[in-house]
XYZ file of N, CA and C in Angstrom:
528
model
N 5.253 9.725 -1.544
C 5.986 8.886 -2.467
C 5.890 7.435 -2.010
N 6.083 6.537 -2.976
C 6.021 5.114 -2.679
C 7.328 4.638 -2.056
N 7.353 3.365 -1.654
C 8.571 2.794 -1.085
C 9.692 2.746 -2.122
N 9.354 2.886 -3.401
C 10.359 2.903 -4.472
C 10.631 4.330 -4.958
N 10.219 5.314 -4.143
C 10.446 6.733 -4.399
C 9.754 7.229 -5.663
N 8.613 6.612 -6.015
C 7.815 7.057 -7.155
C 6.592 7.804 -6.635
N 6.098 8.744 -7.429
C 4.943 9.539 -7.032
C 3.694 8.667 -6.886
N 2.889 8.970 -5.875
C 1.602 8.330 -5.662
C 0.545 9.410 -5.842
N -0.491 9.120 -6.645
C -1.592 10.063 -6.828
C -2.882 9.400 -6.389
N -3.915 10.210 -6.146
C -5.169 9.719 -5.605
C -6.334 10.149 -6.487
N -7.378 9.318 -6.478
C -8.630 9.640 -7.167
C -9.780 9.396 -6.204
N -10.838 10.182 -6.335
C -12.025 10.068 -5.487
C -13.216 9.626 -6.330
N -14.004 8.698 -5.783
C -15.198 8.247 -6.508
C -16.333 9.267 -6.432
N -16.259 10.190 -5.484
C -17.291 11.216 -5.341
C -16.617 12.513 -4.912
N -16.392 13.399 -5.868
C -15.680 14.645 -5.581
C -16.527 15.656 -4.809
N -17.800 15.333 -4.560
C -18.608 16.195 -3.696
C -18.371 15.866 -2.231
N -17.844 14.664 -1.934
C -17.521 14.269 -0.563
C -16.050 14.550 -0.274
N -15.153 14.060 -1.128
C -13.722 14.351 -1.009
C -13.210 14.769 -2.371
N -12.661 15.971 -2.416
C -12.088 16.514 -3.655
C -10.590 16.211 -3.658
N -10.055 15.891 -4.827
C -8.626 15.657 -4.993
C -8.033 16.858 -5.740
N -6.873 17.321 -5.298
C -6.229 18.459 -5.963
C -5.875 18.089 -7.401
N -5.665 19.099 -8.231
C -5.362 18.871 -9.647
C -4.123 18.005 -9.852
N -3.150 18.088 -8.946
C -1.952 17.257 -9.087
C -2.137 15.865 -8.489
N -3.320 15.594 -7.913
C -3.621 14.264 -7.384
C -2.972 13.953 -6.055
N -2.445 14.946 -5.344
C -1.701 14.690 -4.113
C -2.436 15.069 -2.833
N -3.427 15.966 -2.905
C -4.103 16.439 -1.704
C -5.578 16.090 -1.738
N -6.088 15.630 -0.588
C -7.482 15.268 -0.450
C -8.156 16.312 0.427
N -9.310 16.775 -0.006
C -10.053 17.757 0.764
C -11.455 17.235 1.028
N -11.753 16.821 2.278
C -13.122 16.414 2.607
C -14.028 17.645 2.557
N -15.159 17.515 1.887
C -16.059 18.649 1.727
C -17.328 18.508 2.557
N -17.765 17.262 2.752
C -18.972 17.038 3.546
C -18.974 15.584 4.012
N -19.861 15.277 4.943
C -19.981 13.908 5.420
C -20.517 13.022 4.307
N -20.053 11.784 4.279
C -20.504 10.836 3.264
C -19.502 9.715 3.073
N -19.785 8.843 2.109
C -18.912 7.714 1.807
C -18.319 7.891 0.422
N -17.046 7.516 0.291
C -16.330 7.683 -0.963
C -15.266 6.589 -1.044
N -14.842 6.269 -2.245
C -13.716 5.351 -2.433
C -12.540 6.156 -2.957
N -11.412 6.048 -2.257
C -10.180 6.712 -2.676
C -9.289 5.649 -3.306
N -8.746 5.932 -4.483
C -7.850 5.010 -5.175
C -6.464 5.641 -5.251
N -5.462 4.901 -4.755
C -4.066 5.341 -4.835
C -3.423 4.658 -6.029
N -2.693 5.448 -6.818
C -2.021 4.916 -8.010
C -0.562 5.335 -7.995
N 0.290 4.412 -8.436
C 1.712 4.710 -8.568
C 2.138 4.317 -9.966
N 2.590 5.284 -10.736
C 3.083 5.018 -12.078
C 4.431 4.314 -11.992
N 4.826 3.667 -13.052
C 6.125 3.014 -13.105
C 7.175 3.937 -13.698
N 8.374 3.407 -13.845
C 9.449 4.117 -14.527
C 10.299 3.089 -15.261
N 11.502 3.458 -15.652
C 12.331 2.533 -16.425
C 12.777 1.325 -15.604
N 12.696 1.385 -14.276
C 13.089 0.257 -13.428
C 11.912 -0.571 -12.927
N 10.767 0.079 -12.681
C 9.640 -0.583 -12.038
C 8.370 -0.431 -12.868
N 7.563 -1.495 -12.877
C 6.243 -1.432 -13.491
C 5.333 -0.600 -12.604
N 4.222 -0.105 -13.151
C 3.254 0.584 -12.295
C 2.733 -0.379 -11.228
N 2.477 0.140 -10.037
C 1.911 -0.677 -8.964
C 0.433 -0.925 -9.242
N -0.085 -1.991 -8.699
C -1.507 -2.273 -8.786
C -2.249 -1.192 -7.998
N -3.225 -0.487 -8.613
C -3.964 0.540 -7.875
C -4.651 -0.066 -6.647
N -4.685 0.700 -5.568
C -5.320 0.252 -4.330
C -6.490 1.180 -4.046
N -7.681 0.584 -3.899
C -8.880 1.364 -3.601
C -9.291 1.135 -2.156
N -9.779 2.194 -1.519
C -10.114 2.147 -0.115
C -11.376 2.938 0.138
N -12.395 2.297 0.745
C -13.575 3.078 1.122
C -13.254 3.982 2.319
N -13.727 5.217 2.271
C -13.515 6.177 3.352
C -14.870 6.763 3.714
N -15.140 6.825 5.006
C -16.370 7.448 5.485
C -15.984 8.735 6.200
N -16.468 9.849 5.692
C -16.215 11.141 6.328
C -17.388 11.379 7.274
N -17.082 11.414 8.591
C -18.147 11.520 9.584
C -18.034 12.753 10.464
N -16.920 13.404 10.424
C -16.753 14.551 11.307
C -15.621 15.418 10.831
N -14.894 15.972 11.784
C -13.855 16.931 11.450
C -12.531 16.287 11.075
N -12.286 15.036 11.499
C -11.043 14.354 11.137
C -11.331 12.908 10.757
N -10.549 12.395 9.841
C -10.663 11.012 9.384
C -9.255 10.459 9.313
N -9.053 9.221 9.793
C -7.747 8.592 9.627
C -7.855 7.540 8.530
N -6.846 7.470 7.688
C -6.806 6.481 6.608
C -5.424 5.839 6.584
N -5.394 4.539 6.244
C -4.135 3.819 6.087
C -3.799 3.838 4.607
N -2.555 4.154 4.308
C -2.084 4.092 2.926
C -0.871 3.180 2.900
N -0.950 2.149 2.070
C 0.156 1.202 1.905
C 0.473 1.139 0.418
N 1.657 1.567 0.038
C 2.019 1.603 -1.379
C 2.850 0.396 -1.796
N 3.001 -0.582 -0.893
C 3.768 -1.777 -1.234
C 2.978 -2.642 -2.215
N 3.618 -3.045 -3.306
C 3.003 -3.962 -4.270
C 3.452 -5.373 -3.895
N 2.535 -6.137 -3.311
C 2.843 -7.491 -2.840
C 2.271 -8.544 -3.780
N 1.892 -8.140 -4.987
C 1.216 -9.048 -5.915
C 2.172 -9.869 -6.776
N 3.483 -9.657 -6.618
C 4.442 -10.394 -7.452
C 5.734 -10.645 -6.680
N 5.623 -11.288 -5.510
C 6.797 -11.585 -4.692
C 7.440 -12.882 -5.166
N 8.723 -13.010 -4.931
C 9.470 -14.191 -5.357
C 9.755 -15.074 -4.144
N 9.461 -16.366 -4.296
C 9.703 -17.327 -3.231
C 11.173 -17.264 -2.801
N 11.390 -17.177 -1.500
C 12.746 -17.160 -0.976
C 13.445 -15.814 -1.059
N 12.744 -14.764 -1.502
C 13.389 -13.446 -1.601
C 13.519 -12.819 -0.220
N 14.244 -11.736 -0.160
C 14.521 -11.051 1.103
C 13.239 -10.507 1.736
N 13.228 -10.390 3.052
C 12.077 -9.787 3.737
C 11.831 -8.354 3.273
N 10.579 -7.918 3.375
C 10.167 -6.586 2.939
C 9.655 -5.813 4.149
N 10.225 -4.636 4.380
C 9.687 -3.778 5.429
C 8.499 -3.024 4.844
N 7.326 -3.270 5.395
C 6.101 -2.670 4.859
C 6.091 -1.169 5.123
N 5.560 -0.429 4.151
C 5.609 1.037 4.228
C 4.274 1.665 4.605
N 3.355 0.891 5.174
C 2.045 1.437 5.527
C 2.196 2.585 6.523
N 1.373 3.603 6.306
C 1.371 4.760 7.195
C -0.069 5.209 7.401
N -0.301 5.878 8.521
C -1.615 6.446 8.809
C -1.544 7.944 8.540
N -2.535 8.408 7.802
C -2.654 9.835 7.506
C -3.979 10.330 8.058
N -3.993 11.568 8.443
C -5.192 12.206 8.971
C -5.657 13.247 7.959
N -6.946 13.207 7.661
C -7.567 14.247 6.845
C -8.325 15.134 7.820
N -7.929 16.382 7.914
C -8.490 17.309 8.894
C -9.326 18.371 8.182
N -10.638 18.299 8.380
C -11.541 19.246 7.722
C -11.298 20.684 8.173
N -10.817 20.860 9.417
C -10.596 22.216 9.913
C -9.259 22.788 9.457
N -8.424 21.966 8.839
C -7.121 22.430 8.348
C -7.070 22.285 6.833
N -8.091 22.746 6.160
C -8.191 22.748 4.697
C -8.150 21.340 4.109
N -8.444 20.323 4.923
C -8.541 18.960 4.423
C -7.242 18.363 3.937
N -6.120 18.879 4.385
C -4.841 18.344 3.922
C -4.579 16.976 4.543
N -3.913 16.146 3.773
C -3.513 14.816 4.196
C -2.223 14.964 4.997
N -2.264 14.597 6.294
C -1.103 14.778 7.156
C -0.691 13.453 7.763
N 0.596 13.111 7.645
C 1.129 11.887 8.234
C 1.000 11.951 9.751
N 0.596 10.822 10.387
C 0.444 10.766 11.833
C 1.300 9.629 12.382
N 2.439 9.972 12.956
C 3.392 8.979 13.457
C 2.813 8.181 14.627
N 2.090 8.853 15.515
C 1.520 8.174 16.685
C 0.525 7.080 16.273
N -0.359 7.389 15.317
C -1.325 6.385 14.852
C -0.629 5.297 14.028
N 0.395 5.664 13.249
C 1.142 4.675 12.467
C 1.784 3.645 13.394
N 2.256 4.079 14.558
C 2.879 3.156 15.522
C 1.874 2.124 16.043
N 0.578 2.389 15.909
C -0.462 1.476 16.388
C -0.900 0.451 15.335
N -0.334 0.524 14.123
C -0.755 -0.393 13.059
C -0.571 -1.848 13.472
N -1.571 -2.665 13.103
C -1.529 -4.100 13.364
C -1.594 -4.813 12.015
N -0.766 -5.851 11.846
C -0.657 -6.576 10.585
C -1.053 -8.036 10.804
N -1.728 -8.607 9.789
C -2.108 -10.024 9.849
C -2.112 -10.597 8.436
N -1.521 -11.793 8.274
C -1.514 -12.487 6.986
C -2.512 -13.630 7.068
N -3.365 -13.758 6.048
C -4.403 -14.790 6.055
C -3.849 -16.202 5.981
N -2.681 -16.395 5.377
C -2.080 -17.726 5.261
C -0.586 -17.630 5.572
N -0.192 -17.899 6.836
C 1.212 -17.775 7.227
C 2.154 -18.755 6.528
N 1.613 -19.748 5.827
C 2.505 -20.639 5.067
C 2.980 -19.969 3.773
N 2.255 -18.956 3.303
C 2.626 -18.216 2.085
C 3.617 -17.099 2.420
N 3.354 -16.357 3.495
C 4.232 -15.254 3.908
C 4.152 -15.118 5.424
N 5.290 -14.869 6.034
C 5.308 -14.692 7.488
C 5.460 -13.215 7.822
N 5.051 -12.869 9.027
C 5.129 -11.485 9.500
C 5.863 -11.438 10.830
N 6.747 -10.480 10.967
C 7.335 -10.168 12.256
C 7.293 -8.655 12.368
N 6.362 -8.156 13.165
C 6.131 -6.712 13.216
C 5.605 -6.250 11.871
N 6.325 -5.316 11.228
C 5.903 -4.842 9.905
C 6.833 -5.375 8.802
N 7.485 -6.503 9.066
C 8.379 -7.113 8.073
C 7.740 -8.404 7.555
N 7.521 -8.444 6.244
C 6.868 -9.578 5.592
C 7.918 -10.377 4.825
N 7.888 -11.718 4.991
C 8.830 -12.587 4.294
C 8.069 -13.579 3.425
N 8.294 -13.569 2.096
C 7.667 -14.566 1.224
C 8.248 -15.950 1.530
N 7.352 -16.967 1.665
C 7.831 -18.302 2.031
C 7.535 -19.321 0.937
N 6.254 -19.593 0.726
C 5.847 -20.642 -0.205
C 5.009 -20.061 -1.338
N 4.949 -20.781 -2.449
C 4.113 -20.373 -3.577
C 2.664 -20.304 -3.129
N 1.946 -19.298 -3.597
C 0.527 -19.208 -3.278
C 0.067 -17.775 -3.151
N -1.167 -17.643 -2.693
C -1.764 -16.325 -2.498
C -2.285 -16.206 -1.072
N -2.321 -14.996 -0.594
C -2.836 -14.700 0.743
C -3.274 -13.240 0.745
N -3.748 -12.787 1.884
C -4.163 -11.399 2.039
C -3.501 -10.823 3.283
N -2.929 -9.635 3.139
C -2.388 -8.894 4.271
C -3.472 -7.927 4.730
N -3.832 -7.992 6.005
C -4.795 -7.047 6.571
C -4.041 -6.118 7.507
N -4.218 -4.815 7.283
C -3.568 -3.801 8.115
C -4.684 -3.013 8.801
N -4.580 -2.900 10.128
C -5.623 -2.232 10.908
C -4.992 -1.185 11.814
N -5.661 -0.051 11.935
C -5.318 0.928 12.964
C -6.568 1.055 13.834
N -6.427 0.784 15.146
C -7.595 0.815 16.015
C -8.195 2.211 16.137
N -9.462 2.243 16.444
C -10.136 3.507 16.688
C -9.920 3.957 18.124
N -10.236 5.206 18.389
C -10.168 5.753 19.740
C -11.198 6.868 19.846
N -11.056 7.745 20.839
C -12.028 8.826 21.017
C -12.033 9.808 19.847
N -10.912 9.898 19.144
C -10.794 10.875 18.062
C -11.089 10.283 16.693
N -10.670 9.032 16.467
C -10.737 8.445 15.134
C -11.479 7.117 15.145
N -12.132 6.833 14.018
C -12.730 5.511 13.829
C -11.646 4.538 13.373
N -11.847 3.244 13.686
C -10.924 2.214 13.207
C -10.871 2.247 11.684
N -9.695 1.972 11.144
C -9.555 1.850 9.700
C -8.838 0.542 9.408
N -9.180 -0.065 8.273
C -8.619 -1.363 7.909
C -8.505 -1.426 6.394
N -7.378 -1.969 5.914
C -7.220 -2.209 4.482
C -6.722 -3.636 4.274
N -6.951 -4.152 3.087
C -6.409 -5.459 2.726
C -5.566 -5.297 1.467
N -4.465 -6.041 1.436
C -3.539 -5.980 0.316
C -3.308 -7.415 -0.162
N -3.535 -7.707 -1.451
C -3.318 -9.070 -1.944
C -1.823 -9.410 -1.991
N -1.525 -10.660 -1.654
C -0.156 -11.172 -1.699
C -0.127 -12.343 -2.671
N 0.871 -12.370 -3.551
C 1.097 -13.529 -4.417
C 2.586 -13.819 -4.411
N 2.930 -15.082 -4.099
C 4.329 -15.505 -4.108
C 4.497 -16.462 -5.279
N 5.438 -16.127 -6.151
C 5.693 -16.937 -7.337
C 7.068 -17.580 -7.217
N 7.325 -18.613 -8.034
C 8.641 -19.254 -7.971
C 9.717 -18.349 -8.543
N 10.926 -18.560 -8.075
C 12.070 -17.842 -8.641
C 12.331 -18.413 -10.035
N 12.688 -17.553 -10.953
C 13.009 -18.020 -12.305
C 14.507 -17.934 -12.504
N 14.999 -18.797 -13.335
C 16.443 -18.828 -13.582
C 16.855 -17.597 -14.371
N 17.929 -16.989 -13.926
C 18.497 -15.867 -14.664
C 19.538 -16.405 -15.638
N 20.043 -15.549 -16.477
C 21.024 -15.972 -17.490
C 22.246 -16.613 -16.854
N 22.637 -16.120 -15.662
C 23.825 -16.677 -15.033
C 23.582 -18.093 -14.506
N 22.330 -18.520 -14.474
C 22.002 -19.848 -13.960
C 21.849 -20.885 -15.063
N 22.044 -20.501 -16.289
C 21.827 -21.420 -17.404
C 23.157 -21.695 -18.087
N 23.459 -22.944 -18.283
C 24.675 -23.341 -18.976
C 24.270 -24.100 -20.233
N 24.635 -23.573 -21.362
C 24.320 -24.224 -22.627
C 25.581 -24.920 -23.136
N 25.409 -26.155 -23.522
C 26.538 -26.906 -24.045
C 26.183 -27.370 -25.440
N 27.050 -27.069 -26.380
C 26.853 -27.499 -27.759
C 28.051 -28.391 -28.107
N 27.777 -29.663 -28.209
C 28.862 -30.618 -28.452
C 28.506 -31.443 -29.672
N 29.383 -31.448 -30.634
C 29.170 -32.273 -31.824
C 30.327 -33.245 -31.939
N 29.987 -34.450 -32.278
C 31.040 -35.436 -32.529
C 31.381 -35.402 -33.997
N 32.652 -35.508 -34.315
C 33.095 -35.465 -35.712
C 33.150 -36.855 -36.303
């Protein structure tokens, strides 16, 4: 599920390399190769659908680690509250029916970087919108003896705050 508790589904660009279950929730690596996985989150009565995120994945052996970040950072408001990023590392294990399994140890190794710190600042995994503009968030999990390094980029856009109804005072004055 997303950080807003909405369902996230996945699509594969090559179902001969990684097959997606009919409900869009499980990934099954079938053979070595390269594929693009796209994560999608539908909206509801409170939230618009998130911008789909596509990620190239290379299946090279029995396990693959992938970063999934369901945070939509494309419409942040200047001066709004900090956001705790929800990126997590999942392992696709070919020997365990290719199920997507959350990996807390690898998630703890995530590294975050913002391309323009004047647009948004980072402290650990907490992002704060600062100034109007665009930037890119890069999230990396280092490789080791078991897994290859994985990296994703997420676009950031900070827009100005708009006045709400409570901020507008209309005065209608007529002289007689």
